[in-house]
mmCIF file of C-alpha atoms and ligand atoms in Angstrom:
data_model
loop_
_atom_site.group_PDB
_atom_site.id
_atom_site.type_symbol
_atom_site.label_atom_id
_atom_site.label_comp_id
_atom_site.label_asym_id
_atom_site.label_seq_id
_atom_site.Cartn_x
_atom_site.Cartn_y
_atom_site.Cartn_z
ATOM 1 C CA MET E 160 -12.415 -17.037 -27.750
ATOM 2 C CA THR E 161 -9.805 -15.991 -30.336
ATOM 3 C CA MET E 162 -6.770 -18.103 -31.431
ATOM 4 C CA GLU E 163 -4.515 -15.421 -29.961
ATOM 5 C CA LYS E 164 -6.126 -16.184 -26.605
ATOM 6 C CA ILE E 165 -6.200 -19.964 -26.949
ATOM 7 C CA ARG E 166 -2.490 -20.352 -27.923
ATOM 8 C CA PRO E 167 -0.883 -18.797 -24.823
ATOM 9 C CA ALA E 168 -3.438 -20.634 -22.735
ATOM 10 C CA ILE E 169 -2.319 -24.018 -24.259
ATOM 11 C CA ILE E 170 1.356 -23.074 -23.754
ATOM 12 C CA GLY E 171 0.586 -22.161 -20.143
ATOM 13 C CA ILE E 172 -1.151 -25.491 -19.518
ATOM 14 C CA LEU E 173 1.719 -27.436 -20.987
ATOM 15 C CA ILE E 174 4.239 -25.514 -18.780
ATOM 16 C CA PHE E 175 2.099 -26.132 -15.767
ATOM 17 C CA ALA E 176 1.643 -29.753 -16.562
ATOM 18 C CA LEU E 177 5.453 -30.073 -16.667
ATOM 19 C CA MET E 178 5.786 -28.242 -13.407
ATOM 20 C CA ILE E 179 3.260 -30.529 -11.706
ATOM 21 C CA CYS E 180 5.043 -33.652 -13.046
ATOM 22 C CA GLY E 181 8.273 -32.290 -11.571
ATOM 23 C CA CYS E 182 9.788 -31.921 -15.070
ATOM 24 C CA GLY E 183 9.821 -28.086 -15.199
ATOM 25 C CA SER E 184 12.570 -25.925 -13.810
ATOM 26 C CA ALA E 185 10.241 -23.727 -11.761
ATOM 27 C CA LYS E 186 10.886 -24.021 -8.059
ATOM 28 C CA VAL E 187 8.013 -24.747 -5.633
ATOM 29 C CA THR E 188 9.320 -23.563 -2.315
ATOM 30 C CA ASP E 189 6.726 -24.602 0.157
ATOM 31 C CA LYS E 190 3.591 -26.737 0.621
ATOM 32 C CA ASP E 191 1.226 -23.821 0.360
ATOM 33 C CA ASP E 192 2.547 -22.880 -3.033
ATOM 34 C CA GLU E 193 2.062 -26.477 -4.235
ATOM 35 C CA LYS E 194 -1.568 -26.555 -2.944
ATOM 36 C CA GLU E 195 -2.385 -23.194 -4.672
ATOM 37 C CA ALA E 196 -0.685 -24.042 -7.978
ATOM 38 C CA ALA E 197 -2.560 -27.230 -8.651
ATOM 39 C CA PRO E 198 -6.110 -25.879 -8.847
ATOM 40 C CA ALA E 199 -4.861 -22.922 -10.924
ATOM 41 C CA ALA E 200 -3.597 -25.369 -13.504
ATOM 42 C CA ALA E 201 -6.741 -27.485 -13.373
ATOM 43 C CA VAL E 202 -9.031 -24.445 -13.979
ATOM 44 C CA ALA E 203 -6.719 -23.057 -16.607
ATOM 45 C CA ALA E 204 -7.546 -26.125 -18.648
ATOM 46 C CA GLN E 205 -11.191 -24.923 -18.662
ATOM 47 C CA ARG E 206 -10.206 -21.464 -19.895
ATOM 48 C CA ILE E 207 -9.896 -22.835 -23.445
ATOM 49 C CA ASP E 208 -13.525 -23.533 -24.029
ATOM 50 C CA ASP E 209 -15.552 -21.869 -21.310
ATOM 51 C CA GLY E 210 -16.376 -18.839 -23.475
ATOM 52 C CA ARG E 211 -16.136 -16.480 -20.536
ATOM 53 C CA THR E 212 -13.940 -13.468 -20.078
ATOM 54 C CA VAL E 213 -12.890 -13.284 -16.510
ATOM 55 C CA VAL E 214 -11.159 -10.209 -14.967
ATOM 56 C CA GLY E 215 -9.430 -10.304 -11.603
ATOM 57 C CA ILE E 216 -9.165 -6.939 -9.843
ATOM 58 C CA SER E 217 -6.805 -6.938 -6.922
ATOM 59 C CA MET E 218 -6.980 -3.697 -4.783
ATOM 60 C CA PRO E 219 -4.626 -2.908 -1.917
ATOM 61 C CA ASP E 220 -6.978 -1.923 0.864
ATOM 62 C CA ARG E 221 -10.383 -0.594 1.873
ATOM 63 C CA LEU E 222 -8.944 1.999 4.240
ATOM 64 C CA LEU E 223 -8.653 4.656 1.609
ATOM 65 C CA GLU E 224 -11.815 6.027 0.085
ATOM 66 C CA ARG E 225 -10.312 5.974 -3.341
ATOM 67 C CA TRP E 226 -9.612 2.174 -3.609
ATOM 68 C CA ASN E 227 -13.223 1.564 -2.741
ATOM 69 C CA ARG E 228 -14.302 3.849 -5.500
ATOM 70 C CA ASP E 229 -11.802 2.384 -7.954
ATOM 71 C CA GLY E 230 -13.055 -1.117 -7.169
ATOM 72 C CA ILE E 231 -16.674 -0.077 -7.872
ATOM 73 C CA PHE E 232 -15.910 1.855 -11.064
ATOM 74 C CA LEU E 233 -13.702 -1.003 -12.461
ATOM 75 C CA LYS E 234 -16.170 -3.691 -11.603
ATOM 76 C CA ASN E 235 -19.073 -1.827 -13.172
ATOM 77 C CA GLU E 236 -17.156 -0.890 -16.332
ATOM 78 C CA PHE E 237 -15.904 -4.446 -16.902
ATOM 79 C CA LYS E 238 -19.404 -5.829 -16.260
ATOM 80 C CA LYS E 239 -20.764 -3.454 -18.900
ATOM 81 C CA ALA E 240 -18.230 -4.912 -21.233
ATOM 82 C CA ASP E 241 -19.683 -8.441 -20.580
ATOM 83 C CA CYS E 242 -16.786 -9.574 -18.339
ATOM 84 C CA GLU E 243 -17.056 -11.598 -15.156
ATOM 85 C CA VAL E 244 -15.312 -9.877 -12.380
ATOM 86 C CA VAL E 245 -13.472 -11.193 -9.285
ATOM 87 C CA LEU E 246 -12.704 -8.243 -7.017
ATOM 88 C CA SER E 247 -10.666 -8.465 -3.838
ATOM 89 C CA TYR E 248 -8.991 -6.224 -1.273
ATOM 90 C CA ALA E 249 -5.759 -7.318 0.379
ATOM 91 C CA ASN E 250 -5.869 -5.323 3.667
ATOM 92 C CA ASN E 251 -2.536 -3.858 2.757
ATOM 93 C CA LEU E 252 -0.938 -7.331 3.296
ATOM 94 C CA ILE E 253 1.438 -8.777 0.707
ATOM 95 C CA ASP E 254 0.634 -12.404 1.395
ATOM 96 C CA THR E 255 -3.118 -11.725 1.178
ATOM 97 C CA GLN E 256 -2.638 -10.030 -2.202
ATOM 98 C CA ILE E 257 -0.603 -12.980 -3.504
ATOM 99 C CA ALA E 258 -3.304 -15.399 -2.287
ATOM 100 C CA ASP E 259 -5.991 -13.172 -3.931
ATOM 101 C CA ILE E 260 -4.157 -13.303 -7.260
ATOM 102 C CA ARG E 261 -3.768 -17.038 -7.027
ATOM 103 C CA GLU E 262 -7.495 -17.344 -6.453
ATOM 104 C CA MET E 263 -8.158 -15.234 -9.526
ATOM 105 C CA ILE E 264 -5.902 -17.461 -11.592
ATOM 106 C CA ALA E 265 -7.754 -20.513 -10.257
ATOM 107 C CA LYS E 266 -11.061 -18.927 -11.186
ATOM 108 C CA GLY E 267 -9.952 -18.696 -14.859
ATOM 109 C CA ALA E 268 -8.796 -15.043 -15.084
ATOM 110 C CA ASP E 269 -7.999 -13.834 -18.538
ATOM 111 C CA LEU E 270 -6.893 -10.463 -17.300
ATOM 112 C CA LEU E 271 -5.449 -9.227 -13.993
ATOM 113 C CA VAL E 272 -5.760 -5.560 -12.958
ATOM 114 C CA VAL E 273 -3.542 -5.137 -9.984
ATOM 115 C CA THR E 274 -2.768 -2.170 -7.613
ATOM 116 C CA ALA E 275 0.249 -3.578 -5.713
ATOM 117 C CA VAL E 276 0.498 -3.350 -1.949
ATOM 118 C CA ASP E 277 4.257 -3.696 -2.406
ATOM 119 C CA GLY E 278 5.455 -2.906 -5.955
ATOM 120 C CA ALA E 279 8.323 -5.421 -5.776
ATOM 121 C CA ALA E 280 6.655 -8.397 -4.080
ATOM 122 C CA LEU E 281 4.461 -9.845 -6.839
ATOM 123 C CA SER E 282 6.963 -11.139 -9.416
ATOM 124 C CA PRO E 283 6.635 -14.922 -8.809
ATOM 125 C CA VAL E 284 2.788 -15.077 -8.849
ATOM 126 C CA LEU E 285 2.542 -12.649 -11.837
ATOM 127 C CA GLU E 286 5.115 -14.579 -13.774
ATOM 128 C CA GLU E 287 3.068 -17.704 -13.186
ATOM 129 C CA ALA E 288 0.015 -15.912 -14.483
ATOM 130 C CA SER E 289 1.835 -14.472 -17.473
ATOM 131 C CA SER E 290 3.212 -17.885 -18.440
ATOM 132 C CA MET E 291 -0.385 -19.083 -18.662
ATOM 133 C CA GLY E 292 -1.240 -16.387 -21.099
ATOM 134 C CA ILE E 293 -3.016 -14.129 -18.631
ATOM 135 C CA LYS E 294 -2.561 -10.391 -19.320
ATOM 136 C CA ILE E 295 -1.572 -7.997 -16.584
ATOM 137 C CA ILE E 296 -2.287 -4.334 -16.149
ATOM 138 C CA ALA E 297 -0.609 -2.475 -13.323
ATOM 139 C CA TYR E 298 -3.360 -0.139 -12.041
ATOM 140 C CA ASP E 299 -2.294 3.247 -10.605
ATOM 141 C CA ARG E 300 0.927 1.820 -9.051
ATOM 142 C CA LEU E 301 3.637 0.392 -11.200
ATOM 143 C CA ILE E 302 4.527 -3.284 -10.485
ATOM 144 C CA MET E 303 8.297 -3.536 -10.175
ATOM 145 C CA GLU E 304 10.979 -6.047 -11.068
ATOM 146 C CA THR E 305 9.099 -8.260 -13.479
ATOM 147 C CA ASP E 306 8.592 -8.685 -17.261
ATOM 148 C CA ALA E 307 5.157 -10.072 -16.625
ATOM 149 C CA VAL E 308 3.390 -6.704 -16.458
ATOM 150 C CA ASP E 309 1.953 -5.748 -19.926
ATOM 151 C CA TYR E 310 0.767 -2.172 -19.334
ATOM 152 C CA TYR E 311 0.492 0.540 -16.705
ATOM 153 C CA VAL E 312 -2.528 2.862 -16.279
ATOM 154 C CA SER E 313 -2.185 5.858 -13.937
ATOM 155 C CA PHE E 314 -2.172 9.518 -13.528
ATOM 156 C CA ASP E 315 0.946 11.493 -14.174
ATOM 157 C CA ASN E 316 2.516 10.825 -10.820
ATOM 158 C CA TYR E 317 5.482 13.223 -11.224
ATOM 159 C CA LYS E 318 2.983 15.961 -12.157
ATOM 160 C CA VAL E 319 1.115 15.382 -8.901
ATOM 161 C CA GLY E 320 4.221 16.330 -6.909
ATOM 162 C CA VAL E 321 4.855 19.268 -9.213
ATOM 163 C CA LEU E 322 1.319 20.609 -8.500
ATOM 164 C CA GLN E 323 1.829 20.273 -4.821
ATOM 165 C CA GLY E 324 5.249 22.042 -4.854
ATOM 166 C CA SER E 325 4.001 24.756 -7.188
ATOM 167 C CA TYR E 326 1.143 25.417 -4.924
ATOM 168 C CA VAL E 327 3.491 25.869 -1.935
ATOM 169 C CA ILE E 328 5.661 28.287 -3.990
ATOM 170 C CA SER E 329 2.761 30.452 -4.923
ATOM 171 C CA LYS E 330 0.961 30.393 -1.545
ATOM 172 C CA LEU E 331 4.053 31.303 0.363
ATOM 173 C CA GLY E 332 5.012 33.907 -2.261
ATOM 174 C CA LEU E 333 8.494 32.396 -2.559
ATOM 175 C CA LYS E 334 9.277 34.065 -5.900
ATOM 176 C CA THR E 335 8.986 37.505 -4.440
ATOM 177 C CA SER E 336 9.364 37.256 -0.646
ATOM 178 C CA ASP E 337 12.756 37.833 0.984
ATOM 179 C CA LYS E 338 11.784 36.456 4.321
ATOM 180 C CA PRO E 339 12.694 32.692 4.588
ATOM 181 C CA LYS E 340 9.682 30.376 5.056
ATOM 182 C CA THR E 341 9.599 26.984 6.836
ATOM 183 C CA ILE E 342 8.392 23.687 5.541
ATOM 184 C CA GLU E 343 8.135 20.002 6.664
ATOM 185 C CA PHE E 344 7.628 16.991 4.452
ATOM 186 C CA VAL E 345 5.215 14.019 4.946
ATOM 187 C CA THR E 346 5.739 11.646 2.002
ATOM 188 C CA GLY E 347 4.196 8.335 1.084
ATOM 189 C CA ASP E 348 4.750 4.581 1.565
ATOM 190 C CA PRO E 349 8.260 3.613 0.456
ATOM 191 C CA VAL E 350 7.074 0.261 -1.007
ATOM 192 C CA ASP E 351 4.637 2.172 -3.281
ATOM 193 C CA ASN E 352 6.600 3.234 -6.412
ATOM 194 C CA ASN E 353 4.243 6.184 -6.902
ATOM 195 C CA ALA E 354 5.475 7.712 -3.597
ATOM 196 C CA ARG E 355 8.902 8.307 -5.152
ATOM 197 C CA PHE E 356 7.394 10.031 -8.225
ATOM 198 C CA PHE E 357 5.225 12.310 -6.046
ATOM 199 C CA TYR E 358 8.352 13.124 -3.900
ATOM 200 C CA ARG E 359 10.614 13.786 -6.943
ATOM 201 C CA GLY E 360 8.027 16.023 -8.600
ATOM 202 C CA ALA E 361 7.647 18.046 -5.425
ATOM 203 C CA MET E 362 11.363 18.114 -4.507
ATOM 204 C CA ASP E 363 12.484 19.097 -8.054
ATOM 205 C CA THR E 364 9.994 21.964 -7.867
ATOM 206 C CA LEU E 365 10.966 23.191 -4.392
ATOM 207 C CA LYS E 366 14.734 22.495 -4.490
ATOM 208 C CA PRO E 367 15.822 25.840 -5.925
ATOM 209 C CA TYR E 368 14.129 27.525 -3.019
ATOM 210 C CA ILE E 369 15.615 25.170 -0.442
ATOM 211 C CA GLU E 370 19.086 25.611 -1.960
ATOM 212 C CA SER E 371 18.786 29.486 -2.065
ATOM 213 C CA GLY E 372 17.701 29.419 1.666
ATOM 214 C CA LYS E 373 14.208 30.868 0.904
ATOM 215 C CA LEU E 374 12.733 27.707 2.176
ATOM 216 C CA ILE E 375 14.058 26.100 5.345
ATOM 217 C CA VAL E 376 13.338 22.693 6.802
ATOM 218 C CA PRO E 377 13.868 23.120 10.598
ATOM 219 C CA SER E 378 13.679 19.381 11.375
ATOM 220 C CA SER E 379 16.334 18.755 8.586
ATOM 221 C CA GLN E 380 14.186 15.801 7.442
ATOM 222 C CA SER E 381 13.770 16.212 3.770
ATOM 223 C CA GLY E 382 14.997 12.801 2.273
ATOM 224 C CA PHE E 383 12.512 10.323 0.878
ATOM 225 C CA TYR E 384 12.872 7.643 3.474
ATOM 226 C CA GLU E 385 13.117 9.804 6.535
ATOM 227 C CA THR E 386 9.889 11.635 5.600
ATOM 228 C CA SER E 387 8.019 8.478 4.415
ATOM 229 C CA THR E 388 4.798 7.153 5.928
ATOM 230 C CA ALA E 389 4.373 3.442 6.127
ATOM 231 C CA GLN E 390 1.131 2.278 4.499
ATOM 232 C CA TRP E 391 0.158 5.886 3.947
ATOM 233 C CA SER E 392 -1.186 5.793 7.476
ATOM 234 C CA THR E 393 -3.040 8.839 8.891
ATOM 235 C CA ASP E 394 -1.923 7.896 12.426
ATOM 236 C CA ILE E 395 1.758 7.449 11.534
ATOM 237 C CA ALA E 396 1.682 10.813 9.693
ATOM 238 C CA GLN E 397 0.013 12.472 12.679
ATOM 239 C CA GLN E 398 2.493 11.010 15.227
ATOM 240 C CA ARG E 399 5.488 11.931 13.137
ATOM 241 C CA LEU E 400 4.397 15.543 12.646
ATOM 242 C CA GLN E 401 3.451 15.925 16.368
ATOM 243 C CA ILE E 402 7.018 14.885 17.295
ATOM 244 C CA ILE E 403 8.402 17.441 14.774
ATOM 245 C CA LEU E 404 6.172 20.249 16.083
ATOM 246 C CA ASN E 405 7.072 19.526 19.713
ATOM 247 C CA SER E 406 10.781 19.266 18.889
ATOM 248 C CA TYR E 407 11.418 22.010 16.386
ATOM 249 C CA TYR E 408 8.500 24.497 16.705
ATOM 250 C CA PRO E 409 8.345 25.353 20.418
ATOM 251 C CA ASN E 410 6.575 28.374 21.805
ATOM 252 C CA GLY E 411 4.955 29.937 18.796
ATOM 253 C CA ALA E 412 7.810 29.232 16.257
ATOM 254 C CA GLN E 413 6.327 29.482 12.777
ATOM 255 C CA LEU E 414 5.740 26.604 10.371
ATOM 256 C CA ASP E 415 4.577 27.808 6.948
ATOM 257 C CA ALA E 416 3.808 24.633 5.085
ATOM 258 C CA VAL E 417 3.524 20.852 5.366
ATOM 259 C CA LEU E 418 3.897 19.128 2.041
ATOM 260 C CA CYS E 419 1.810 16.018 2.392
ATOM 261 C CA ALA E 420 1.867 13.469 -0.454
ATOM 262 C CA ASN E 421 -1.811 12.508 -0.249
ATOM 263 C CA ASP E 422 -5.045 13.062 1.669
ATOM 264 C CA SER E 423 -4.641 10.259 4.216
ATOM 265 C CA THR E 424 -1.334 11.764 5.322
ATOM 266 C CA ALA E 425 -2.861 15.305 5.094
ATOM 267 C CA LEU E 426 -5.577 14.253 7.516
ATOM 268 C CA GLY E 427 -2.846 13.237 10.001
ATOM 269 C CA ALA E 428 -1.033 16.531 9.472
ATOM 270 C CA ALA E 429 -4.222 18.549 10.074
ATOM 271 C CA ARG E 430 -4.818 16.614 13.307
ATOM 272 C CA ALA E 431 -1.239 17.098 14.467
ATOM 273 C CA LEU E 432 -1.453 20.828 13.820
ATOM 274 C CA ALA E 433 -4.760 21.098 15.625
ATOM 275 C CA ALA E 434 -3.332 19.258 18.637
ATOM 276 C CA ASP E 435 0.242 20.592 19.001
ATOM 277 C CA TYR E 436 0.915 23.629 16.818
ATOM 278 C CA THR E 437 1.555 26.800 18.810
ATOM 279 C CA GLY E 438 2.070 29.293 16.030
ATOM 280 C CA ARG E 439 -0.708 31.705 14.997
ATOM 281 C CA ASN E 440 -0.608 31.436 11.204
ATOM 282 C CA ASN E 441 -2.668 29.209 8.977
ATOM 283 C CA VAL E 442 -0.246 26.461 7.907
ATOM 284 C CA VAL E 443 -0.384 25.412 4.235
ATOM 285 C CA VAL E 444 -1.154 21.755 3.910
ATOM 286 C CA THR E 445 -1.105 19.891 0.563
ATOM 287 C CA GLY E 446 -2.826 16.574 -0.314
ATOM 288 C CA GLN E 447 -3.999 14.303 -3.105
ATOM 289 C CA ASP E 448 -7.101 12.342 -4.018
ATOM 290 C CA GLY E 449 -10.090 14.470 -3.006
ATOM 291 C CA ASP E 450 -11.325 12.174 -0.258
ATOM 292 C CA VAL E 451 -14.575 13.558 1.188
ATOM 293 C CA ALA E 452 -13.021 14.205 4.643
ATOM 294 C CA ASN E 453 -10.411 16.278 2.938
ATOM 295 C CA ILE E 454 -12.906 18.191 0.833
ATOM 296 C CA TYR E 455 -14.448 19.271 4.180
ATOM 297 C CA ASN E 456 -11.021 20.282 5.348
ATOM 298 C CA ILE E 457 -10.436 22.411 2.279
ATOM 299 C CA LEU E 458 -13.778 24.065 2.848
ATOM 300 C CA ASN E 459 -13.122 24.705 6.530
ATOM 301 C CA GLY E 460 -9.437 25.821 5.904
ATOM 302 C CA SER E 461 -7.532 23.077 7.740
ATOM 303 C CA GLN E 462 -6.157 21.772 4.349
ATOM 304 C CA SER E 463 -5.146 24.097 1.619
ATOM 305 C CA MET E 464 -5.234 22.004 -1.594
ATOM 306 C CA THR E 465 -5.584 18.516 -2.907
ATOM 307 C CA VAL E 466 -4.599 17.066 -6.183
ATOM 308 C CA TYR E 467 -7.690 15.557 -7.737
ATOM 309 C CA LYS E 468 -7.576 12.466 -9.946
ATOM 310 C CA GLN E 469 -10.795 11.539 -11.630
ATOM 311 C CA LEU E 470 -10.938 7.805 -10.900
ATOM 312 C CA LYS E 471 -13.576 7.055 -13.395
ATOM 313 C CA GLN E 472 -11.235 8.060 -16.209
ATOM 314 C CA GLU E 473 -8.648 5.624 -14.924
ATOM 315 C CA SER E 474 -11.165 2.783 -15.017
ATOM 316 C CA VAL E 475 -12.503 3.727 -18.459
ATOM 317 C CA VAL E 476 -8.926 3.581 -19.893
ATOM 318 C CA THR E 477 -8.233 0.348 -18.036
ATOM 319 C CA VAL E 478 -11.380 -1.369 -19.431
ATOM 320 C CA ALA E 479 -10.678 -0.207 -23.058
ATOM 321 C CA LEU E 480 -7.079 -1.314 -22.747
ATOM 322 C CA GLY E 481 -8.015 -4.608 -21.084
ATOM 323 C CA LYS E 482 -10.523 -5.528 -23.739
ATOM 324 C CA ASP E 483 -7.970 -4.748 -26.447
ATOM 325 C CA ILE E 484 -5.186 -6.860 -25.025
ATOM 326 C CA ILE E 485 -7.384 -9.883 -24.254
ATOM 327 C CA SER E 486 -8.504 -9.917 -27.794
ATOM 328 C CA GLY E 487 -4.899 -10.275 -28.875
ATOM 329 C CA ASN E 488 -3.933 -6.726 -29.831
ATOM 330 C CA SER E 489 -0.920 -4.692 -28.590
ATOM 331 C CA PRO E 490 -2.387 -1.297 -28.136
ATOM 332 C CA SER E 491 -0.386 1.913 -28.366
ATOM 333 C CA GLU E 492 -1.065 5.559 -28.920
ATOM 334 C CA SER E 493 -3.805 4.714 -31.372
ATOM 335 C CA LEU E 494 -6.022 3.373 -28.581
ATOM 336 C CA ILE E 495 -6.426 6.937 -27.403
ATOM 337 C CA GLU E 496 -7.359 8.198 -30.833
ATOM 338 C CA GLN E 497 -9.791 5.374 -31.460
ATOM 339 C CA SER E 498 -11.511 5.730 -28.101
ATOM 340 C CA GLY E 499 -12.376 9.406 -28.502
ATOM 341 C CA TRP E 500 -12.378 10.070 -24.803
ATOM 342 C CA ASP E 501 -13.432 13.518 -23.655
ATOM 343 C CA PHE E 502 -10.479 13.767 -21.304
ATOM 344 C CA GLU E 503 -6.727 14.092 -21.724
ATOM 345 C CA CYS E 504 -4.651 10.889 -21.831
ATOM 346 C CA SER E 505 -1.133 10.358 -23.113
ATOM 347 C CA PHE E 506 0.766 7.223 -24.035
ATOM 348 C CA ASN E 507 4.224 7.031 -22.483
ATOM 349 C CA THR E 508 6.982 4.559 -23.469
ATOM 350 C CA THR E 509 9.924 6.136 -21.750
ATOM 351 C CA ASP E 510 9.418 7.057 -18.089
ATOM 352 C CA TYR E 511 8.060 3.985 -16.228
ATOM 353 C CA ASN E 512 10.936 1.555 -16.034
ATOM 354 C CA ASN E 513 10.176 -1.202 -13.502
ATOM 355 C CA GLY E 514 13.685 -2.516 -13.208
ATOM 356 C CA LYS E 515 13.188 -5.178 -15.926
ATOM 357 C CA LYS E 516 11.545 -3.150 -18.691
ATOM 358 C CA VAL E 517 10.002 0.148 -19.576
ATOM 359 C CA VAL E 518 6.271 -0.560 -19.169
ATOM 360 C CA PRO E 519 4.066 1.131 -21.781
ATOM 361 C CA SER E 520 1.822 3.523 -19.844
ATOM 362 C CA TYR E 521 -1.371 5.418 -20.343
ATOM 363 C CA LEU E 522 -1.300 8.527 -18.166
ATOM 364 C CA LEU E 523 -4.116 10.857 -17.166
ATOM 365 C CA ARG E 524 -4.012 14.521 -16.037
ATOM 366 C CA PRO E 525 -4.312 15.410 -12.379
ATOM 367 C CA ILE E 526 -5.642 18.835 -11.289
ATOM 368 C CA ALA E 527 -4.953 21.074 -8.328
ATOM 369 C CA ILE E 528 -8.086 21.852 -6.195
ATOM 370 C CA THR E 529 -8.084 24.783 -3.703
ATOM 371 C CA ALA E 530 -10.818 26.709 -1.927
ATOM 372 C CA ASP E 531 -10.887 29.058 -4.943
ATOM 373 C CA ASN E 532 -11.723 26.492 -7.640
ATOM 374 C CA ILE E 533 -13.406 23.663 -5.644
ATOM 375 C CA GLN E 534 -16.938 24.907 -6.495
ATOM 376 C CA LYS E 535 -16.230 25.169 -10.211
ATOM 377 C CA GLU E 536 -14.158 22.023 -10.659
ATOM 378 C CA LEU E 537 -15.828 19.570 -8.320
ATOM 379 C CA PHE E 538 -19.368 20.778 -7.467
ATOM 380 C CA ASP E 539 -20.448 22.594 -10.724
ATOM 381 C CA THR E 540 -19.218 19.552 -12.632
ATOM 382 C CA GLY E 541 -21.353 17.237 -10.489
ATOM 383 C CA LEU E 542 -18.289 15.220 -9.363
ATOM 384 C CA TYR E 543 -19.250 15.933 -5.781
ATOM 385 C CA VAL E 544 -22.684 16.766 -4.512
ATOM 386 C CA ARG E 545 -24.136 18.298 -1.302
ATOM 387 C CA ASN E 546 -27.402 16.657 -0.262
ATOM 388 C CA SER E 547 -30.300 18.526 1.252
ATOM 389 C CA SER E 548 -28.658 18.370 4.709
ATOM 390 C CA GLY E 549 -25.441 19.854 3.326
ATOM 391 C CA LEU E 550 -23.511 16.577 3.492
ATOM 392 C CA ILE E 551 -21.010 16.102 0.752
ATOM 393 C CA TYR E 552 -20.499 12.880 -1.220
ATOM 394 C CA ALA E 553 -18.589 11.889 -4.351
ATOM 395 C CA ALA E 554 -21.184 11.429 -7.064
ATOM 396 C CA LYS E 555 -18.950 10.193 -9.927
HETATM 397 C C1 BGC D 1470 -2.133 6.491 -5.037
HETATM 398 C C2 BGC D 1470 -2.721 7.655 -4.296
HETATM 399 C C3 BGC D 1470 -3.148 7.188 -2.932
HETATM 400 C C4 BGC D 1470 -1.944 6.389 -2.238
HETATM 401 C C5 BGC D 1470 -2.379 5.773 -0.962
HETATM 402 C C6 BGC D 1470 -0.943 5.925 -4.344
HETATM 403 O O1 BGC D 1470 -0.438 4.904 -5.021
HETATM 404 O O2 BGC D 1470 -1.692 6.997 -6.329
HETATM 405 O O3 BGC D 1470 -3.849 8.140 -4.996
HETATM 406 O O4 BGC D 1470 -3.455 8.209 -2.088
HETATM 407 O O5 BGC D 1470 -1.495 5.411 -3.060
HETATM 408 O O6 BGC D 1470 -3.232 4.708 -1.109
#
């Protein structure tokens, strides 16, 4: 273990010792917090000489295919780098995620990789971790309202929305058509900071057409909150769109597009359209992630596109970054040059302000997938495979 690593650990132990003696200024608000804090401090003492590198990976839920894959990729990549890994899933519950992180601290974590259930709910536990010298990477979703987060690794979230909006413009021929087209919005979870970026990217792209009257929103629901989907739930997305279809699209009235922020909401939209849409056209439905169920829907025409994000790239960057920061460095642009990755990655120090600081970010490039390029981009590259019975699975 390097001196850079030992020093903050010692400082952390001193602060914790003071807190436990009641001499510190940190508030312990309830009994549970007291119970959890004590073992964390005790195990932190062992961090100095145990010679291990422990990485805690806290994922939001198992409901979405992508977080399962992220968890596996991250775990394997960190293990290859000789780290011990503690991986947990929070069932989309804030309290569970806080308890998971406390357990990681207690197990001697040197690094936390966290995808927040609620971007603004983790400050106290992460500040505790940071004061002990534990490094923190916000994975995919920015962690808000705290100085404790060291870095952010994600895809270019604004670009995701731009790709969805641009697809709608080209598919509906908005640049050339004089006939107004109709659209509805199904956006993401309001406590996930990414959802705002996706929304802004799509809205900034579509706004000129909405303002000029080429694109109409018959439900009048186009704001972020009124179109949001709690927990990115397929069921909630489906119910909301069914209500919209039954209220604003009676008797064959035409809906041209549903801009869905991701694949779980797109599944809900496809189900709502199958159940309650009375028009005769094929409605454009956007998505994001490339979940297998949605790949089938793109092939059968019930979803028009998805924005694909190669999760393995995200874990490769996270592991390289994690290794660098736990050995005491402060990586920047040069990490990208040194690593020689065969994919695009940019270093951003301006756009991801979490309310307390601009978090240095490594951003990857998402790509739009449609029925036209799915074979070339996803199957020919071996990212997805069809087995001998024709079933599709994600291979990488
Ligand atoms: C991720 C998306 C995902 C969504 C729902 C977002 O933060 O960037 O890839 O679809 O969460 O879990």
